Amino acid sequence: MLGPVILAASRSDKMRRLVSAAPGTKQVVARFIAGEIVDDVVPIVQDLSNRGLEVTLDVVGEDITTVEQSYAARDAYLELIGRLKELGLGERAEMSVKLSMFGQSLKIEGGEPGGLSVEGGGGRREGGHELALSNVRPVVAAAAEIGTTVTLDAEDHTTLDSMFAIHEELRKDFPQTGCVIQAYLFRTEDDARRLAANGSRVRIVKGAYKEPAEVAIQDKPEIDKAYVRIMKILMEGEGYPMIGSHDPRLISIAQELARRAGRKLDAYEFQMLYGIRSEEQNRLAAEGHRMRVYTAYGTDWYGYFMRRLAEKPANLLFFVRSILTKG
Ligand SMILES: Cc1cc2nc3c(=O)[nH]c(=O)nc-3n(C[C@H](O)[C@H](O)[C@H](O)COP(=O)(O)OP(=O)(O)OC[C@H]3O[C@@H](n4cnc5c(N)ncnc54)[C@H](O)[C@@H]3O)c2cc1C
């Protein structure tokens, strides 16, 4: 029951101020967020890489309100790619981006600077769609130059038609560009079939947002069943499946489905979040699996952090305890 309450709080400015200012917050945040600036994450990427793990890097900060912030987000990724290039880490590290941070969710009237309006996903999107596309394109191009790629994260359901359209557009020049699908949405099996047929890189996750019953399965065991059906579609398809989960049952089912589909160990990968089930990450890598760690960093960590609390009530308990101790 706590999960939806925490997810609702993740949209509240008042809660953002309270949580950010609470004593002890920093210590708990550090479990999930690798640092504030590029220089904080470089040693972490090197360490994970030395342990046989790959990474996908996320610069947090989805809640932007101005066009200038969307440019700053683009530039933060370009800076990151520059550092990875210097260090020769391009092939070990890909990027994950939230298009909202690139301007997708901004309501921009008229043609400037976003351009077109598009309908979709239950929400009318003004020029933000075009703005996000124009911001993400140079990032995807720069990533390709250093031998890596970008995956478009899945946010709430109203953003997905725009995300898939941007994914399709980017794939014309950069076919390795990935995207994320969420098992809890009713639409996802159809999306999975389309993406599996066109050979896309696809990360499948359970889904981390608060979604209404009209669009999403609410029952956890039913979400797991949908996850298995979707994995089967992806494993049997033409694309590259990325299994984003810490759930031991789903991980062993993924291994079995990959074996039945005749996939070699390098024809799919597992992905987990930084700070969660690290031993399992090491174990899968030691078994010869491709194991990628989603590593988030940046100063605007609130939304990302609250989703991690919502996923596991014990995290909230730990958080509250650390506030009380410090307070
Ligand atoms: C690489 C990656 C990328 C993701 N990208 C997206 C995305 O683009 N869009 C989106 O909506 N969601 C994304 N998610 C989040 C995802 O939707 C789930 O909310 C999250 O992965 C928890 O689901 P689970 O599959 O791990 O299973 P669960 O049943 O939630 O967890 C299984 C077990 O994993 C451990 N665990 C899971 N979460 C936590 C946690 N926060 N803290 C401590 N232990 C935990 C616990 O031991 C738990 O029992 C991503 C997840 C991963 C791993």
PDB file of C-alpha atoms and ligand atoms in Angstrom, residues 31-32 153-154 180 182 184 203 205-209 244-247 271-273 276-277 294 308 311-312 315, ligand 1:
ATOM      1  CA  ARG A  31      23.077   4.148  -1.708  1.00  0.00           C
ATOM      2  CA  PHE A  32      21.248   4.685  -5.009  1.00  0.00           C
ATOM      3  CA  ASP A 153      13.846   5.241 -20.542  1.00  0.00           C
ATOM      4  CA  ALA A 154      10.086   4.718 -20.226  1.00  0.00           C
ATOM      5  CA  VAL A 180      12.325   0.627 -22.482  1.00  0.00           C
ATOM      6  CA  GLN A 182       6.998  -1.651 -18.957  1.00  0.00           C
ATOM      7  CA  TYR A 184       2.551  -3.369 -16.126  1.00  0.00           C
ATOM      8  CA  ARG A 203      14.920  -3.175 -21.981  1.00  0.00           C
ATOM      9  CA  VAL A 205      11.115  -3.638 -16.738  1.00  0.00           C
ATOM     10  CA  LYS A 206       8.099  -4.080 -14.463  1.00  0.00           C
ATOM     11  CA  GLY A 207       7.357  -0.323 -14.375  1.00  0.00           C
ATOM     12  CA  ALA A 208       8.002   2.261 -11.684  1.00  0.00           C
ATOM     13  CA  TYR A 209       5.276   4.929 -12.030  1.00  0.00           C
ATOM     14  CA  GLY A 244      15.919  -5.040 -16.279  1.00  0.00           C
ATOM     15  CA  SER A 245      15.001  -6.704 -13.000  1.00  0.00           C
ATOM     16  CA  HIS A 246      16.339  -7.778  -9.603  1.00  0.00           C
ATOM     17  CA  ASP A 247      13.702 -10.483  -9.276  1.00  0.00           C
ATOM     18  CA  GLN A 271      20.477  -4.988 -16.067  1.00  0.00           C
ATOM     19  CA  MET A 272      20.124  -3.938 -12.431  1.00  0.00           C
ATOM     20  CA  LEU A 273      20.242  -0.663 -10.564  1.00  0.00           C
ATOM     21  CA  ILE A 276      20.661  -3.044  -5.446  1.00  0.00           C
ATOM     22  CA  ARG A 277      21.627  -6.754  -5.268  1.00  0.00           C
ATOM     23  CA  TYR A 294      22.174   1.357 -14.264  1.00  0.00           C
ATOM     24  CA  ARG A 308      13.515   3.450  -5.282  1.00  0.00           C
ATOM     25  CA  GLU A 311       9.807  -0.245  -4.807  1.00  0.00           C
ATOM     26  CA  LYS A 312      10.772  -1.548  -1.402  1.00  0.00           C
ATOM     27  CA  ASN A 315      14.028   1.331   2.107  1.00  0.00           C
TER      28      ASN A 315
HETATM   29  C1  LIG B   1      18.231  -1.362 -15.266  1.00  0.00           C
HETATM   30  C2  LIG B   1      16.867  -0.873 -14.906  1.00  0.00           C
HETATM   31  C3  LIG B   1      16.309   0.166 -15.607  1.00  0.00           C
HETATM   32  C4  LIG B   1      15.003   0.608 -15.319  1.00  0.00           C
HETATM   33  N1  LIG B   1      14.417   1.531 -16.119  1.00  0.00           N
HETATM   34  C5  LIG B   1      13.103   1.836 -15.927  1.00  0.00           C
HETATM   35  C6  LIG B   1      12.395   2.671 -16.822  1.00  0.00           C
HETATM   36  O1  LIG B   1      12.927   3.169 -17.822  1.00  0.00           O
HETATM   37  N2  LIG B   1      11.074   2.924 -16.564  1.00  0.00           N
HETATM   38  C7  LIG B   1      10.418   2.387 -15.486  1.00  0.00           C
HETATM   39  O2  LIG B   1       9.216   2.615 -15.328  1.00  0.00           O
HETATM   40  N3  LIG B   1      11.094   1.608 -14.602  1.00  0.00           N
HETATM   41  C8  LIG B   1      12.399   1.320 -14.791  1.00  0.00           C
HETATM   42  N4  LIG B   1      13.047   0.496 -13.904  1.00  0.00           N
HETATM   43  C9  LIG B   1      12.409   0.154 -12.598  1.00  0.00           C
HETATM   44  C10 LIG B   1      11.500  -1.047 -12.712  1.00  0.00           C
HETATM   45  O3  LIG B   1      10.329  -0.704 -13.414  1.00  0.00           O
HETATM   46  C11 LIG B   1      11.123  -1.598 -11.314  1.00  0.00           C
HETATM   47  O4  LIG B   1      10.446  -0.604 -10.605  1.00  0.00           O
HETATM   48  C12 LIG B   1      12.289  -2.073 -10.493  1.00  0.00           C
HETATM   49  O5  LIG B   1      13.245  -2.724 -11.268  1.00  0.00           O
HETATM   50  C13 LIG B   1      11.834  -3.059  -9.399  1.00  0.00           C
HETATM   51  O6  LIG B   1      11.296  -4.199 -10.010  1.00  0.00           O
HETATM   52  P1  LIG B   1      12.038  -5.632 -10.013  1.00  0.00           P
HETATM   53  O7  LIG B   1      11.892  -6.213 -11.375  1.00  0.00           O
HETATM   54  O8  LIG B   1      13.429  -5.494  -9.535  1.00  0.00           O
HETATM   55  O9  LIG B   1      11.147  -6.538  -9.083  1.00  0.00           O
HETATM   56  P2  LIG B   1      10.626  -6.351  -7.597  1.00  0.00           P
HETATM   57  O10 LIG B   1       9.617  -7.426  -7.406  1.00  0.00           O
HETATM   58  O11 LIG B   1      10.227  -4.958  -7.314  1.00  0.00           O
HETATM   59  O12 LIG B   1      11.912  -6.655  -6.757  1.00  0.00           O
HETATM   60  C14 LIG B   1      12.517  -7.940  -6.691  1.00  0.00           C
HETATM   61  C15 LIG B   1      13.560  -7.890  -5.581  1.00  0.00           C
HETATM   62  O13 LIG B   1      14.603  -6.977  -5.942  1.00  0.00           O
HETATM   63  C16 LIG B   1      15.000  -6.194  -4.834  1.00  0.00           C
HETATM   64  N5  LIG B   1      14.643  -4.777  -5.078  1.00  0.00           N
HETATM   65  C17 LIG B   1      13.876  -4.286  -6.093  1.00  0.00           C
HETATM   66  N6  LIG B   1      13.812  -2.942  -6.020  1.00  0.00           N
HETATM   67  C18 LIG B   1      14.528  -2.588  -4.941  1.00  0.00           C
HETATM   68  C19 LIG B   1      14.850  -1.349  -4.347  1.00  0.00           C
HETATM   69  N7  LIG B   1      14.411  -0.191  -4.844  1.00  0.00           N
HETATM   70  N8  LIG B   1      15.623  -1.358  -3.234  1.00  0.00           N
HETATM   71  C20 LIG B   1      16.093  -2.505  -2.720  1.00  0.00           C
HETATM   72  N9  LIG B   1      15.836  -3.714  -3.246  1.00  0.00           N
HETATM   73  C21 LIG B   1      15.070  -3.766  -4.334  1.00  0.00           C
HETATM   74  C22 LIG B   1      14.255  -6.736  -3.643  1.00  0.00           C
HETATM   75  O14 LIG B   1      15.061  -7.737  -3.062  1.00  0.00           O
HETATM   76  C23 LIG B   1      13.016  -7.325  -4.257  1.00  0.00           C
HETATM   77  O15 LIG B   1      12.445  -8.321  -3.478  1.00  0.00           O
HETATM   78  C24 LIG B   1      14.322   0.025 -14.205  1.00  0.00           C
HETATM   79  C25 LIG B   1      14.897  -1.018 -13.502  1.00  0.00           C
HETATM   80  C26 LIG B   1      16.140  -1.488 -13.845  1.00  0.00           C
HETATM   81  C27 LIG B   1      16.704  -2.637 -13.082  1.00  0.00           C
END
